[in-house]
CSV table of C-alpha atoms in Angstrom, one decimal:
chain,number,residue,atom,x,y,z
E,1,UNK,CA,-5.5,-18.1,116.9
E,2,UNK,CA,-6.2,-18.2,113.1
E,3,UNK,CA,-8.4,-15.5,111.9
E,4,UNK,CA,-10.8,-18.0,110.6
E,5,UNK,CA,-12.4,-20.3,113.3
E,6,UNK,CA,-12.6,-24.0,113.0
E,7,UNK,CA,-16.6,-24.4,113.4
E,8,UNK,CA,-16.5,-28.0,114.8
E,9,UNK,CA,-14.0,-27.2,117.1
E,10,UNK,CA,-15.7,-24.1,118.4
E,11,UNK,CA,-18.9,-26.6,118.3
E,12,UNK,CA,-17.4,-29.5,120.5
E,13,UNK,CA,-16.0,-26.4,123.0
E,14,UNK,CA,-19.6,-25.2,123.1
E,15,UNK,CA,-20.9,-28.7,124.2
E,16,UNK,CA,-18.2,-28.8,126.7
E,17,UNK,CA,-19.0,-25.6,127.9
E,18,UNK,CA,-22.8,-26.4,128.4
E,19,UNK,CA,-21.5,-29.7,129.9
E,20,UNK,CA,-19.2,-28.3,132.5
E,21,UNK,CA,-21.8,-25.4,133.9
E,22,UNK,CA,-24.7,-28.2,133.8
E,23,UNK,CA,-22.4,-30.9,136.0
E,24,UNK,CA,-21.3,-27.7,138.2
E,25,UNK,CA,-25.4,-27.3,138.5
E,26,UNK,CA,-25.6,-30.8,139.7
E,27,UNK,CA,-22.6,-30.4,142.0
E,28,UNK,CA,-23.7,-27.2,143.8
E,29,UNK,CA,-27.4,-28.1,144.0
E,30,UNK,CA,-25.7,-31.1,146.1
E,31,UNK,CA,-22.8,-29.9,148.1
E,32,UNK,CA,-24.2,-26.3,148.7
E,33,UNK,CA,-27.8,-27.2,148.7
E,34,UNK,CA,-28.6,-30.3,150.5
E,35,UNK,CA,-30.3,-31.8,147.3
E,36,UNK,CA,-29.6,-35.4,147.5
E,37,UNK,CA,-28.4,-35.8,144.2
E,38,UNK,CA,-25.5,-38.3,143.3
E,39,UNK,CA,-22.8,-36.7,140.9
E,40,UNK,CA,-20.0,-39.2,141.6
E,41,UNK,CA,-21.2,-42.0,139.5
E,42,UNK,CA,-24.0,-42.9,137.1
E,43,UNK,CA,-25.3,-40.2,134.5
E,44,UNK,CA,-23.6,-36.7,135.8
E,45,UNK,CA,-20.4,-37.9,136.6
E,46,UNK,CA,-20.4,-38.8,133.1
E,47,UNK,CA,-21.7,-35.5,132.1
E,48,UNK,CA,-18.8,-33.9,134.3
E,49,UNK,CA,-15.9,-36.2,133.1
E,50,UNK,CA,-16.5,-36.0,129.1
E,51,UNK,CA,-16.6,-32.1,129.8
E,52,UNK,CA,-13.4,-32.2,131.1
E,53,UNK,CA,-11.7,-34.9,128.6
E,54,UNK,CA,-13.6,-32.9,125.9
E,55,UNK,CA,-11.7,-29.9,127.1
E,56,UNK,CA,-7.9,-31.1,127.2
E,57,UNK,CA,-8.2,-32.9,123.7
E,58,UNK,CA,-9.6,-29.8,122.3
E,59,UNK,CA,-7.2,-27.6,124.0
E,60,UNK,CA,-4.5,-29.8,122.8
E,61,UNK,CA,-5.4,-29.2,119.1
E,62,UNK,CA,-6.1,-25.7,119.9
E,63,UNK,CA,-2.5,-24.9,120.6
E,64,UNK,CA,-1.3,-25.1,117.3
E,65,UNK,CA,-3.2,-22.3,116.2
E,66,UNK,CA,-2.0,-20.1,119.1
E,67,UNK,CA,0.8,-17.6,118.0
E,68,UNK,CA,2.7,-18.3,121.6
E,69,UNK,CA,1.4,-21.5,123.6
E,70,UNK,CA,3.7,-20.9,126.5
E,71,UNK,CA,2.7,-17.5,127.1
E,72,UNK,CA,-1.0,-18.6,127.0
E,73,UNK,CA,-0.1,-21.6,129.3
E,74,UNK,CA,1.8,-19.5,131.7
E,75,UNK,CA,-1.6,-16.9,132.1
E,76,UNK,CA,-3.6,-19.9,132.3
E,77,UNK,CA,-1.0,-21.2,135.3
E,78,UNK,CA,-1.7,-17.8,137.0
E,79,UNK,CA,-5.5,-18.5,136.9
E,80,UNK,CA,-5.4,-21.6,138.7
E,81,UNK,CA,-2.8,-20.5,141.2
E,82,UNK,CA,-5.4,-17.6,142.1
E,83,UNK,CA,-8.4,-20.8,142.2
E,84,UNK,CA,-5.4,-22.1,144.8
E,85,UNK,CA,-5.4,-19.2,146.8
E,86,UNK,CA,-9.3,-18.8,146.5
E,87,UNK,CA,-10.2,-21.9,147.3
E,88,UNK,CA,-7.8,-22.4,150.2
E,89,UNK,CA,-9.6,-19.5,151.9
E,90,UNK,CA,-13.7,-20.7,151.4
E,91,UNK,CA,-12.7,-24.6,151.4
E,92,UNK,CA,-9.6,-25.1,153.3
E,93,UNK,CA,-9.8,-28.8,153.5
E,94,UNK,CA,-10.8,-29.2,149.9
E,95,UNK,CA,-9.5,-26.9,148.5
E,96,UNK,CA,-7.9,-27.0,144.5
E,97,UNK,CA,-4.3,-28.2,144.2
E,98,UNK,CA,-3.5,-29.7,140.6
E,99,UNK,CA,-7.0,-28.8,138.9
E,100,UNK,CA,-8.3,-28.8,135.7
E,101,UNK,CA,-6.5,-25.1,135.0
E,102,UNK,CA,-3.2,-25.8,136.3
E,103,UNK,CA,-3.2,-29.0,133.7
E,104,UNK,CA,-4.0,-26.8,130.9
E,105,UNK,CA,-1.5,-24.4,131.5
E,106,UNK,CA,1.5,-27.0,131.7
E,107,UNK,CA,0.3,-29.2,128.8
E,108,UNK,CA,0.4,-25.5,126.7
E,109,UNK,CA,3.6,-25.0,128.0
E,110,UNK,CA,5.3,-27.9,127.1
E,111,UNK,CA,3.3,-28.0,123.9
E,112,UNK,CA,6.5,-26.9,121.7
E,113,UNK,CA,8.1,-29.7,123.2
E,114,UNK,CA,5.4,-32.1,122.1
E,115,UNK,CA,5.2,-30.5,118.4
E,116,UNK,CA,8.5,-31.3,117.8
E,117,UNK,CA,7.7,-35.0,118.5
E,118,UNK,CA,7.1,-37.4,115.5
E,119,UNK,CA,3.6,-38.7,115.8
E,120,UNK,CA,4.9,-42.3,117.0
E,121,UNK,CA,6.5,-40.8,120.1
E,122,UNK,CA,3.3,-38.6,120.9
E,123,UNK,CA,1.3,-41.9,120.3
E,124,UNK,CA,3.8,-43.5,122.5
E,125,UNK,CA,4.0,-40.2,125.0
E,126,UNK,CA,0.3,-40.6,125.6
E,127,UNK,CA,0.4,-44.6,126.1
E,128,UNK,CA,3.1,-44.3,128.9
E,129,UNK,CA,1.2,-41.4,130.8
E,130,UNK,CA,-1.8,-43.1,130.8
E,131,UNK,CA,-0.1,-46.5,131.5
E,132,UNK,CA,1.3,-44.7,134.4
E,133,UNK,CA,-1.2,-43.7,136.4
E,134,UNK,CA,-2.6,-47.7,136.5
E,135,UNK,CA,0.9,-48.2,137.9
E,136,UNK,CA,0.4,-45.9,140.7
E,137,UNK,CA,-3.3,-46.1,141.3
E,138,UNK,CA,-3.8,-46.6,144.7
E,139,UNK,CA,0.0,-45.2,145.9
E,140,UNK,CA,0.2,-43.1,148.7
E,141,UNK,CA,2.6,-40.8,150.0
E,142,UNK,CA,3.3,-38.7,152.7
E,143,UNK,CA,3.6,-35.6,151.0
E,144,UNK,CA,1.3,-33.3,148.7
E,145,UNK,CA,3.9,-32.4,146.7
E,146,UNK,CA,3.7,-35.9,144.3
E,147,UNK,CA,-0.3,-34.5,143.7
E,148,UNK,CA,0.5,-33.1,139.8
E,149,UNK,CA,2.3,-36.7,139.0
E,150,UNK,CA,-1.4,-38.6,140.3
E,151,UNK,CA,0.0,-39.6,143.5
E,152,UNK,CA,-1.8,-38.7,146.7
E,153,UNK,CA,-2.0,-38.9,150.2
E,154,UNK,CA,-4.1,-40.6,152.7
E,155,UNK,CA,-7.2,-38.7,153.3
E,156,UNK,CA,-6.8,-36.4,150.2
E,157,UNK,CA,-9.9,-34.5,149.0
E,158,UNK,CA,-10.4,-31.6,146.8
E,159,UNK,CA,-12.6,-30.1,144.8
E,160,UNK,CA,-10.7,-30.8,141.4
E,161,UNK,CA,-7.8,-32.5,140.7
E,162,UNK,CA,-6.6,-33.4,137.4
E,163,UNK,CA,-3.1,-34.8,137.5
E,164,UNK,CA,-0.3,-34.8,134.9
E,165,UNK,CA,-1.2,-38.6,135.2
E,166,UNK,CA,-3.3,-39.7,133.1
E,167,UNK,CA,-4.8,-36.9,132.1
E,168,UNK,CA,-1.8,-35.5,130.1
E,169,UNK,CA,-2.3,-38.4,128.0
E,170,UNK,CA,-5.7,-36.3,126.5
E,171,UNK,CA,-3.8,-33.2,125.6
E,172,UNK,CA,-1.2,-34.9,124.0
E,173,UNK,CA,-3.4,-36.7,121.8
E,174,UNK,CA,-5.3,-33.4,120.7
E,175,UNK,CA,-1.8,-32.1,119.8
E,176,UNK,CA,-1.5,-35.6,117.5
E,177,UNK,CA,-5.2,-34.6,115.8
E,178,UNK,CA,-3.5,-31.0,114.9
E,179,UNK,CA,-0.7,-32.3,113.7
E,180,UNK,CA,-2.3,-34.7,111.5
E,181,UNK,CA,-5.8,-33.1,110.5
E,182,UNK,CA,-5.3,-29.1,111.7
E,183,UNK,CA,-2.0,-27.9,111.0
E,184,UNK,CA,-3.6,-25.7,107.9
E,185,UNK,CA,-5.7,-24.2,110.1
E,186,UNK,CA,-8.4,-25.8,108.1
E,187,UNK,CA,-12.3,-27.5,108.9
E,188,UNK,CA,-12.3,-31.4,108.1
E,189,UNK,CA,-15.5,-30.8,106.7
E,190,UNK,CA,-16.5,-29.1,103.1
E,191,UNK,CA,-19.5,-27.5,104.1
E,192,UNK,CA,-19.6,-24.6,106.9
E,193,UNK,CA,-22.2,-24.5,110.1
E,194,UNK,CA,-21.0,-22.1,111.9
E,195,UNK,CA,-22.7,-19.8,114.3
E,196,UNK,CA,-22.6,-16.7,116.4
E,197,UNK,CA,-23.3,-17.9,119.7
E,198,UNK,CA,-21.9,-21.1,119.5
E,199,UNK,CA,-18.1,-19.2,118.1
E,200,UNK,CA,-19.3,-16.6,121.0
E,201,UNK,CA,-19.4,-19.3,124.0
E,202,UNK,CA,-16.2,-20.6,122.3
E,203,UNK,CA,-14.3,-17.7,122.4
E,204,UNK,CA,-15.3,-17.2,125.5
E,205,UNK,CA,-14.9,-20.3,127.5
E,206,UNK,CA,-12.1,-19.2,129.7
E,207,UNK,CA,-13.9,-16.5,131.3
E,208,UNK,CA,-17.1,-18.7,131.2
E,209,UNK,CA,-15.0,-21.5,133.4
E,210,UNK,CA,-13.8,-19.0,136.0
E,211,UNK,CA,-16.8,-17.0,136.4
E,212,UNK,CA,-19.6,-19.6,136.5
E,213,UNK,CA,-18.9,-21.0,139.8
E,214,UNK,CA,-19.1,-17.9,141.7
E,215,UNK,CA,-22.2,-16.8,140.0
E,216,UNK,CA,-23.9,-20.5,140.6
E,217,UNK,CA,-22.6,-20.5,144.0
E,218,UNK,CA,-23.8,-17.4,145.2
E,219,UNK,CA,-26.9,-17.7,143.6
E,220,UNK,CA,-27.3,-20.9,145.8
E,221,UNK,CA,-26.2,-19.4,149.2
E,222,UNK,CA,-28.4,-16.2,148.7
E,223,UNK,CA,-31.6,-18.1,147.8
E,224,UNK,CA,-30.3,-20.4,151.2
E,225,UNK,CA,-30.2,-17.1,153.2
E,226,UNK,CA,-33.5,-15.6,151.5
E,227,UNK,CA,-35.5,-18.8,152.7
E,228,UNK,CA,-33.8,-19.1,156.2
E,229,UNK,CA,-35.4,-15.6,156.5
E,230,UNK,CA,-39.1,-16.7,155.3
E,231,UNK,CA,-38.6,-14.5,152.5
């Protein structure tokens, strides 16, 4: 990264941040709670899917300030193969195949390939994933393995799934922003608002996104134990 942080960037990963652990509040509170609380439309499914946009656009631009993107993308791959592994054990039948990690870590690996686009064919890039996935919507198949292109398979759940289609479409067009507007390594803004916490939660979202859940969940299932006991 550039020795100088980008403030609004660090400031839209911050609201991300707080978006993502607030919808995974929401989602907990429900699935590990019994708190009848809808998350899969209305006001926190919005909260949970402009967290996750919010994070692919800014992690596209982010990527041109990293000194090796595909090293980065390949750690990030491991990550999500270990939420794989995790998640197969705990919740077998829903358990994380494509999610939001394993997108990140492909769209930073094939971000050298994208930066050596002209803008018009990451414009164009971005249009034809996206137009993609309303080609497809509703295909099935009969194997998993077509799950990272956004086609499933009759009776698929999990508990996040972020396929290359449409989704790539997001970090692509945070890769056209750093091209256009970042490629200094410069705010877009004169004046400066930047803040400790705010670069802190920044800094730190990666080990904020893979250590929340634990923590909220088993905060839910020991207060769930502690009541089934009368305590």
């Amino acid at each position: 990264m550039s020795s100088r942080r980008i403030w609004e960037i660090d400031f839209l990963r911050a609201i991300a941040v707080i978006l993502m652990v607030t919808f995974h509040v929401i989602f907990d509170l429900k699935e590990f709670a019994g708190i009848a609380i809808n998350y899969q439309s209305g006001l926190w499914y919005w909260v949970g899917k402009i967290s996750a946009l919010m994070f692919l656009f800014l992690a596209g631009i982010s990527s041109g300030f990293s000194k090796n993107s595909v090293k980065r993308g390949i750690k990030i791959f491991i990550f999500a193969v270990a939420i794989t592994f995790v998640t197969y054990i705990f919740f077998r039948e829903q358990y994380i195949r494509f999610g939001m990690l394993h997108l990140l870590g492909v769209g930073m690996i094939l971000f050298p390939l994208f930066k050596r686009m002209n803008n018009i064919l990451l414009i164009i890039s971005a249009a034809a994933i996206g137009f993609t996935a309303v080609l497809i919507k509703g295909t099935l198949a009969d194997t998993s393995l077509l799950l990272p292109l956004g086609v499933s398979y009759k009776g698929f759940v999990s508990l996040d799934y972020y396929p290359i289609s449409p989704y790539l479409s997001v970090f692509i067009l945070g890769i056209l922003v750093y091209k256009m507007y970042y490629y200094r390594s410069e705010s877009l803004f004169k004046f400066h608002c930047e803040n400790e916490y705010i670069s802190m939660i920044s800094k730190n979202s990666l080990g904020i996104y893979l250590v929340h859940q634990p923590i909220l969940v088993g905060g839910i299932i020991l207060l769930n134990f502690l009541s089934s006991k009368g305590l």
